């Protein structure tokens, strides 16, 4: 039996548990070892010099033991191997944070004289700022998705998108954008979807970016970033990482590898709850608009008719904090926090309204979460008291009609979590079913 071929055909859930750990039984181990060394002894300095020269020339991973922790670490390497397997890419390179990972991508292209970036809003606020401010000597052209091809120049190094987008959950046709890029690499931020819901590399993206701090870690206790890509680009990223020092600490690599093992279970369960909450919010007259992607997922964004700051102040079970992807539910006001650094006009133009709240749904019971939201939203407006009952406008993929969940795709395909209200075994509050538009 071809062991390598068998490993590649295993289901996503199985890969999440075993990728990066395949050698442990032969080592007589069950848990992956944690290597905290910052340096590695060698009595053959000539051989070490040759290996360092080889890395400087190619960026290829070293054969044999590591030399120095800024160059490589065996624990972090296990996480990289596992994430590449889940995203369906040749390689992955881990960094100290998601922003360090994005910085390395931009520097790698700038080093080749390709300083221009074409990007589609919205992106995560700090990603937007990094591009707009030109802190790395880059120049950005912001376009609508159908304007990508026309914006590409001879010095364009990257096209960058995020789908579903932070914080509006807008979805893009990644295949169409990849086709429009031509020879220019498409960088897709897949933090919100994770490889459980989509694999951008299968749709033509050459670089797949994650803030590993979020769903990959999954518990709000580790900071990291990672880029899944082909080996040629990974070699460039390793050289940038070595030169700039944005390395992932091995303890973080250990925790992220552990987080991957439960990623499919967490994302599917969180997505089931998120779909129910999105439907209840859509049926609530206190809500003006709900954003929930057709792809599904554990993120819900909604615009309130009242004061969004009062909702943030009113939650008691839900955590009022920036970030996302943890086992507990978090809520924040993007215009005040994650996207405050983006100019107000640019925020509004990309759909980030001042009344928008972004909620990362965790693993709590849906009824407990709804009670907390209901309390935080405050007394219903006079509209409900008068019996007029106008629900919210809906953007995205809320289930319509029957709530019976779809049959799951093949085990080795990304598994959408939408239409999961019935799967969770509870009826959705409200007598109306919101209709999702055909497109966005």
Coordinates of C-alpha atoms in Angstrom, one line a residue:
X1 CA 0.0 0.0 0.0
X2 CA 1.2 3.5 -0.9
X3 CA 1.2 5.1 2.6
X4 CA 1.7 8.7 1.2
X5 CA -1.3 8.2 -1.2
X6 CA -3.4 6.8 1.5
X7 CA -2.7 9.8 3.8
X8 CA -3.7 12.2 1.0
X9 CA -7.1 10.6 0.5
X10 CA -8.1 10.5 4.1
X11 CA -11.1 12.6 5.2
X12 CA -10.7 16.1 6.5
X13 CA -11.6 15.0 10.1
X14 CA -9.0 12.2 10.0
X15 CA -6.4 14.5 8.6
X16 CA -7.0 17.1 11.3
X17 CA -6.3 14.4 14.0
X18 CA -3.3 12.7 12.4
X19 CA -1.5 15.1 10.1
X20 CA 1.9 16.1 11.4
X21 CA 1.9 13.2 13.8
X22 CA 2.4 10.2 11.5
X23 CA 5.8 9.4 12.9
X24 CA 4.9 9.4 16.6
X25 CA 4.2 5.6 16.9
X26 CA 7.6 4.8 15.4
X27 CA 9.2 7.2 17.9
X28 CA 7.4 5.4 20.8
X29 CA 5.4 8.6 21.5
X30 CA 1.7 9.5 21.6
X31 CA 1.8 13.2 22.2
X32 CA 4.0 15.3 19.8
X33 CA 7.3 16.4 21.5
X34 CA 7.7 20.0 22.4
X35 CA 11.2 21.3 21.4
X36 CA 11.9 24.6 23.2
X37 CA 15.6 24.9 22.1
X38 CA 16.8 28.2 20.8
X39 CA 20.0 26.7 19.4
X40 CA 21.3 23.3 18.4
X41 CA 24.9 22.0 19.0
X42 CA 27.1 20.8 16.2
X43 CA 30.8 19.8 16.3
X44 CA 31.1 20.1 12.5
X45 CA 31.2 23.8 11.8
X46 CA 32.1 23.3 8.2
X47 CA 29.0 21.2 7.6
X48 CA 26.9 23.8 9.4
X49 CA 28.2 26.6 7.3
X50 CA 27.4 24.6 4.1
X51 CA 23.8 24.0 5.3
X52 CA 23.3 27.7 6.2
X53 CA 24.6 28.7 2.8
X54 CA 22.2 26.2 1.2
X55 CA 19.3 27.7 3.0
X56 CA 20.4 31.3 2.2
X57 CA 20.5 30.3 -1.5
X58 CA 17.2 28.4 -1.7
X59 CA 15.1 28.7 1.4
X60 CA 14.6 25.0 1.4
X61 CA 14.0 23.2 4.7
X62 CA 17.3 21.9 6.1
X63 CA 18.1 18.2 6.2
X64 CA 19.2 17.0 9.5
X65 CA 18.8 18.8 12.9
X66 CA 18.0 22.5 13.1
X67 CA 20.7 25.1 13.4
X68 CA 18.9 27.9 15.2
X69 CA 15.3 28.5 16.2
X70 CA 14.8 31.5 14.0
X71 CA 15.5 29.3 11.0
X72 CA 13.5 26.2 11.9
X73 CA 11.8 24.3 14.8
X74 CA 10.6 20.7 14.7
X75 CA 7.5 21.3 16.7
X76 CA 6.4 24.3 14.5
X77 CA 7.2 22.2 11.5
X78 CA 4.6 19.6 12.5
X79 CA 1.9 22.3 12.6
X80 CA 3.0 23.6 9.2
X81 CA 2.8 20.0 7.8
X82 CA -0.7 19.5 9.2
X83 CA -2.1 22.9 8.0
X84 CA -0.7 22.3 4.5
X85 CA -2.4 18.9 4.4
X86 CA -5.7 20.5 5.5
X87 CA -5.5 23.3 2.9
X88 CA -4.4 21.0 0.1
X89 CA -1.1 22.8 -0.6
X90 CA 2.5 21.6 -0.9
X91 CA 3.8 23.6 2.1
X92 CA 2.9 26.0 4.8
X93 CA 5.0 28.6 6.7
X94 CA 4.1 29.7 10.2
X95 CA 4.7 33.1 11.7
X96 CA 4.3 34.9 15.0
X97 CA 0.9 36.4 14.0
X98 CA -1.4 36.7 11.1
X99 CA 0.0 40.2 10.4
X100 CA 3.5 38.9 10.5
X101 CA 2.4 36.3 7.9
X102 CA 0.9 39.0 5.6
X103 CA 4.0 41.2 6.1
X104 CA 6.2 38.3 4.9
X105 CA 4.1 37.8 1.8
X106 CA 4.3 41.5 0.9
X107 CA 8.1 41.6 1.6
X108 CA 8.7 38.5 -0.6
X109 CA 7.0 40.2 -3.5
X110 CA 8.7 43.6 -2.9
X111 CA 12.1 41.9 -2.9
X112 CA 11.3 40.9 -6.5
X113 CA 10.5 44.5 -7.4
X114 CA 6.7 43.8 -7.3
X115 CA 5.5 46.4 -4.9
X116 CA 1.9 47.0 -6.2
X117 CA -1.0 45.2 -4.6
X118 CA -4.6 44.9 -6.0
X119 CA -7.1 44.4 -3.1
X120 CA -10.8 44.0 -2.6
X121 CA -12.5 45.5 0.5
X122 CA -13.4 44.8 3.1
X123 CA -10.4 43.2 4.7
X124 CA -9.4 42.9 8.3
X125 CA -8.8 46.4 9.5
X126 CA -5.1 46.0 10.2
X127 CA -4.6 44.3 6.8
X128 CA -6.3 47.3 5.2
X129 CA -4.1 49.7 7.1
X130 CA -0.9 47.9 6.3
X131 CA -1.7 48.2 2.6
X132 CA -3.1 51.7 2.6
X133 CA -0.4 53.3 4.8
X134 CA 2.4 51.9 2.6
X135 CA 4.4 50.9 5.7
X136 CA 6.3 48.3 3.7
X137 CA 6.8 50.5 0.6
X138 CA 3.8 48.9 -1.1
X139 CA 1.2 50.7 -3.2
X140 CA -2.4 49.4 -3.2
X141 CA -5.2 49.8 -5.7
X142 CA -8.6 49.1 -4.2
X143 CA -11.1 47.6 -6.6
X144 CA -14.5 45.8 -6.9
X145 CA -14.1 42.1 -7.7
X146 CA -14.9 42.7 -11.3
X147 CA -12.1 45.3 -11.6
X148 CA -9.2 43.0 -10.7
X149 CA -8.0 42.3 -14.2
X150 CA -8.0 46.0 -15.2
X151 CA -6.0 47.0 -12.1
X152 CA -3.1 44.7 -12.6
X153 CA 0.2 46.4 -13.7
X154 CA 3.6 45.0 -14.6
X155 CA 4.8 45.7 -11.0
X156 CA 1.7 44.0 -9.4
X157 CA 3.0 41.4 -6.9
X158 CA -0.3 40.2 -5.3
X159 CA -4.0 40.3 -5.5
X160 CA -5.5 40.1 -2.0
X161 CA -9.0 39.2 -1.0
X162 CA -10.8 37.9 2.1
X163 CA -13.9 35.7 1.7
X164 CA -16.0 35.6 3.8
X165 CA -14.9 39.1 4.5
X166 CA -14.2 40.7 7.9
X167 CA -16.6 42.0 9.2
X168 CA -19.5 42.0 6.6
X169 CA -19.1 38.3 5.7
X170 CA -19.3 39.2 2.0
X171 CA -18.4 36.3 -0.2
X172 CA -16.4 36.4 -3.4
X173 CA -16.1 34.1 -6.4
X174 CA -12.5 33.0 -5.7
X175 CA -12.3 31.0 -9.0
X176 CA -13.3 34.0 -11.1
X177 CA -10.9 36.3 -9.3
X178 CA -8.0 33.8 -9.6
X179 CA -8.7 33.6 -13.4
X180 CA -8.7 37.4 -13.5
X181 CA -5.3 37.5 -11.8
X182 CA -3.5 35.8 -14.7
X183 CA 0.1 35.1 -13.6
X184 CA -0.2 37.3 -10.5
X185 CA -0.6 35.3 -7.3
X186 CA -3.9 35.5 -5.5
X187 CA -3.7 35.7 -1.7
X188 CA -6.9 34.6 0.0
X189 CA -7.5 35.2 3.7
X190 CA -9.3 32.1 4.8
X191 CA -9.4 32.9 8.5
X192 CA -13.2 33.0 8.8
X193 CA -14.0 29.9 6.7
X194 CA -11.1 27.6 7.7
X195 CA -10.3 24.6 5.5
X196 CA -13.4 22.9 7.0
X197 CA -15.7 25.1 4.8
X198 CA -13.5 26.0 1.9
X199 CA -10.0 25.4 0.4
X200 CA -9.0 28.5 -1.6
X201 CA -6.1 26.7 -3.2
X202 CA -8.6 24.4 -5.0
X203 CA -10.1 27.5 -6.5
X204 CA -6.9 29.0 -7.8
X205 CA -5.4 30.9 -4.9
X206 CA -1.7 30.5 -4.7
X207 CA -1.4 31.8 -1.1
X208 CA -3.9 31.0 1.7
X209 CA -3.5 33.2 4.8
X210 CA -4.7 32.4 8.3
X211 CA -4.6 34.3 11.5
X212 CA -4.0 31.1 13.4
X213 CA -4.9 32.9 16.5
X214 CA -8.6 32.4 15.6
X215 CA -10.2 29.1 14.6
X216 CA -7.0 27.1 14.1
X217 CA -6.0 27.6 17.8
X218 CA -9.6 27.8 18.8
X219 CA -9.3 28.6 22.5
X220 CA -8.2 32.3 22.6
X221 CA -4.9 31.4 24.2
X222 CA -2.3 31.4 21.4
X223 CA -1.1 34.0 18.8
X224 CA 0.1 32.9 15.4
X225 CA -0.2 33.2 11.6
X226 CA 0.4 30.8 8.7
X227 CA 0.5 30.9 4.9
X228 CA -0.3 27.7 3.0
X229 CA 1.2 27.7 -0.5
X230 CA 3.4 25.9 -3.0
X231 CA 6.9 25.0 -2.0
X232 CA 8.5 27.6 -4.3
X233 CA 6.7 30.5 -2.5
X234 CA 7.3 28.8 0.9
X235 CA 11.1 29.0 0.3
X236 CA 10.8 32.7 -0.2
X237 CA 8.7 33.1 3.0
X238 CA 11.2 31.1 5.0
X239 CA 14.0 33.4 3.9
X240 CA 11.9 36.5 4.9
X241 CA 11.0 34.9 8.2
X242 CA 14.7 34.2 9.0
X243 CA 15.7 37.7 8.1
X244 CA 12.9 39.6 9.9
X245 CA 12.5 37.3 12.9
X246 CA 8.7 36.9 12.9
X247 CA 8.9 33.3 14.0
X248 CA 6.2 31.3 15.7
X249 CA 7.2 30.2 19.2
X250 CA 7.4 26.4 19.5
X251 CA 4.9 26.4 22.4
X252 CA 2.4 28.2 20.1
X253 CA 3.2 25.7 17.3
X254 CA 2.4 22.8 19.8
X255 CA -0.9 24.4 20.8
X256 CA -1.9 25.2 17.2
X257 CA -1.2 21.6 16.2
X258 CA -3.4 20.5 19.1
X259 CA -6.1 23.0 18.0
X260 CA -6.2 21.5 14.5
X261 CA -7.2 18.1 15.9
X262 CA -10.6 19.5 17.0
X263 CA -11.0 22.1 14.2
X264 CA -13.7 20.2 12.2
X265 CA -15.8 19.3 15.2
X266 CA -15.6 22.9 16.6
X267 CA -16.4 24.7 13.3
X268 CA -19.3 22.4 12.5
X269 CA -20.9 22.7 16.0
X270 CA -20.3 26.5 16.1
X271 CA -21.7 26.9 12.6
X272 CA -24.9 25.0 13.6
X273 CA -25.5 27.4 16.4
X274 CA -24.6 30.5 14.3
X275 CA -27.2 29.5 11.7
X276 CA -29.9 29.4 14.3
X277 CA -28.9 32.7 15.9
X278 CA -28.7 34.4 12.4
X279 CA -32.3 33.2 11.7
X280 CA -33.6 34.5 15.0
X281 CA -31.9 37.8 14.5
X282 CA -33.4 38.1 11.0
X283 CA -36.8 37.6 12.5
X284 CA -36.3 40.2 15.2
X285 CA -37.7 43.7 14.7
X286 CA -34.8 45.2 16.7
X287 CA -32.4 44.2 13.9
X288 CA -32.1 46.1 10.6
X289 CA -30.0 43.6 8.7
X290 CA -28.3 40.3 9.2
X291 CA -25.2 39.2 7.3
X292 CA -24.6 35.4 7.2
X293 CA -22.7 33.7 4.4
X294 CA -24.1 31.1 2.0
X295 CA -21.0 29.1 2.9
X296 CA -22.1 28.9 6.5
X297 CA -19.7 29.3 9.3
X298 CA -19.6 30.5 12.9
X299 CA -19.5 34.3 12.2
X300 CA -22.7 36.4 12.2
X301 CA -22.8 40.1 11.6
X302 CA -25.9 42.2 12.2
X303 CA -26.9 45.8 12.2
X304 CA -29.1 47.0 15.0
X305 CA -31.8 49.6 14.9
X306 CA -30.8 50.9 18.3
X307 CA -27.4 51.8 19.8
X308 CA -24.8 49.1 19.1
X309 CA -22.7 50.2 22.1
X310 CA -25.6 49.4 24.4
X311 CA -25.7 45.9 23.1
X312 CA -21.9 45.5 23.8
X313 CA -22.5 46.9 27.3
X314 CA -25.5 44.6 27.9
X315 CA -24.2 41.1 27.3
X316 CA -23.4 39.0 30.3
X317 CA -22.7 35.5 28.9
X318 CA -21.2 36.6 25.6
X319 CA -17.7 38.1 25.9
X320 CA -17.5 41.7 24.7
X321 CA -14.0 41.5 23.1
X322 CA -12.1 41.7 19.9
X323 CA -10.9 38.6 18.1
X324 CA -12.9 35.5 17.1
X325 CA -12.8 31.8 16.7
X326 CA -12.7 30.8 20.4
X327 CA -14.8 28.2 22.1
X328 CA -16.7 31.1 23.8
X329 CA -18.9 33.5 21.9
X330 CA -17.4 37.0 21.4
X331 CA -19.0 40.2 20.1
X332 CA -17.5 43.5 19.1
X333 CA -18.3 46.8 17.3
X334 CA -16.0 46.9 14.2
X335 CA -16.3 50.6 13.7
X336 CA -14.9 51.1 17.2
X337 CA -12.2 48.4 17.3
X338 CA -11.2 46.0 14.5
X339 CA -11.9 48.5 11.7
X340 CA -11.5 51.8 13.5
X341 CA -8.1 52.2 11.8
X342 CA -9.8 52.3 8.4
X343 CA -11.0 55.7 7.2
X344 CA -14.6 56.3 7.9
X345 CA -15.6 56.8 4.3
X346 CA -13.8 53.6 3.2
X347 CA -15.5 51.7 6.0
X348 CA -18.9 52.8 4.9
X349 CA -18.2 52.3 1.2
X350 CA -17.3 48.6 1.9
X351 CA -20.4 48.0 4.0
X352 CA -19.1 48.4 7.5
X353 CA -21.8 50.6 9.0
X354 CA -21.6 52.3 12.4
X355 CA -24.5 50.1 13.6
X356 CA -22.8 46.8 12.6
X357 CA -21.9 44.2 15.3
X358 CA -19.8 41.2 14.6
X359 CA -20.3 38.0 16.6
X360 CA -18.1 35.0 16.7
X361 CA -20.3 32.1 17.9
X362 CA -18.8 29.6 20.3
X363 CA -19.8 26.3 21.7
X364 CA -22.4 27.4 24.3
X365 CA -26.0 26.3 24.1
X366 CA -28.0 28.3 21.6
X367 CA -30.8 29.0 24.1
X368 CA -28.4 30.5 26.6
X369 CA -26.8 32.7 23.9
X370 CA -30.2 33.8 22.6
X371 CA -31.3 34.8 26.1
X372 CA -28.2 36.9 26.5
X373 CA -28.6 38.6 23.1
X374 CA -32.3 39.2 23.7
X375 CA -31.5 40.9 27.0
X376 CA -28.7 43.0 25.5
X377 CA -30.8 44.1 22.6
X378 CA -33.2 45.7 25.1
X379 CA -37.0 46.3 24.9
X380 CA -38.5 45.7 21.5
X381 CA -39.4 48.8 19.6
X382 CA -43.0 50.1 19.4
X383 CA -43.2 48.4 16.0
X384 CA -43.5 45.0 17.6
X385 CA -45.9 46.3 20.3
X386 CA -48.2 47.5 17.5
X387 CA -48.1 44.1 15.9
X388 CA -46.5 45.2 12.7
X389 CA -43.5 42.8 13.2
X390 CA -40.9 43.7 10.5
X391 CA -38.0 41.4 10.4
X392 CA -34.5 42.3 9.2
X393 CA -33.1 42.3 5.7
X394 CA -30.9 39.4 5.2
X395 CA -27.6 39.2 3.3
X396 CA -26.2 35.8 2.6
X397 CA -27.2 32.2 3.2
X398 CA -29.8 31.8 5.9
X399 CA -31.8 28.6 5.5
X400 CA -35.2 29.0 3.8
X401 CA -38.2 26.8 3.8
X402 CA -37.5 23.4 5.2
X403 CA -34.9 23.3 7.9
X404 CA -33.8 19.7 7.2
X405 CA -30.0 19.7 6.8
X406 CA -28.4 18.8 3.5
X407 CA -26.6 15.5 3.1
X408 CA -22.9 15.9 3.9
X409 CA -20.5 15.8 0.9
X410 CA -17.8 13.3 0.6
X411 CA -15.7 12.9 3.8
X412 CA -12.6 14.4 2.2
X413 CA -14.4 17.5 1.0
X414 CA -14.8 20.7 3.0
X415 CA -18.1 20.4 4.9
X416 CA -20.4 23.5 4.8
X417 CA -22.2 24.0 8.1
X418 CA -25.2 26.0 6.9
X419 CA -28.7 24.7 7.1
X420 CA -27.8 23.3 10.5
X421 CA -30.6 24.6 12.7
X422 CA -32.6 21.4 12.4
X423 CA -29.4 19.3 12.8
X424 CA -29.0 20.9 16.2
X425 CA -32.4 19.6 17.2
X426 CA -34.1 22.9 18.0
X427 CA -36.8 24.9 16.3
X428 CA -35.9 28.4 15.2
X429 CA -37.8 31.1 17.1
X430 CA -40.2 33.2 15.1
X431 CA -42.9 32.2 12.7
X432 CA -41.4 33.8 9.6
X433 CA -38.6 32.3 7.6
X434 CA -36.2 34.9 6.1
X435 CA -35.6 34.8 2.4
X436 CA -32.0 35.0 1.3
X437 CA -31.2 36.9 -1.9
X438 CA -29.8 35.1 -4.9
X439 CA -26.5 36.8 -4.7
X440 CA -24.4 39.4 -3.1

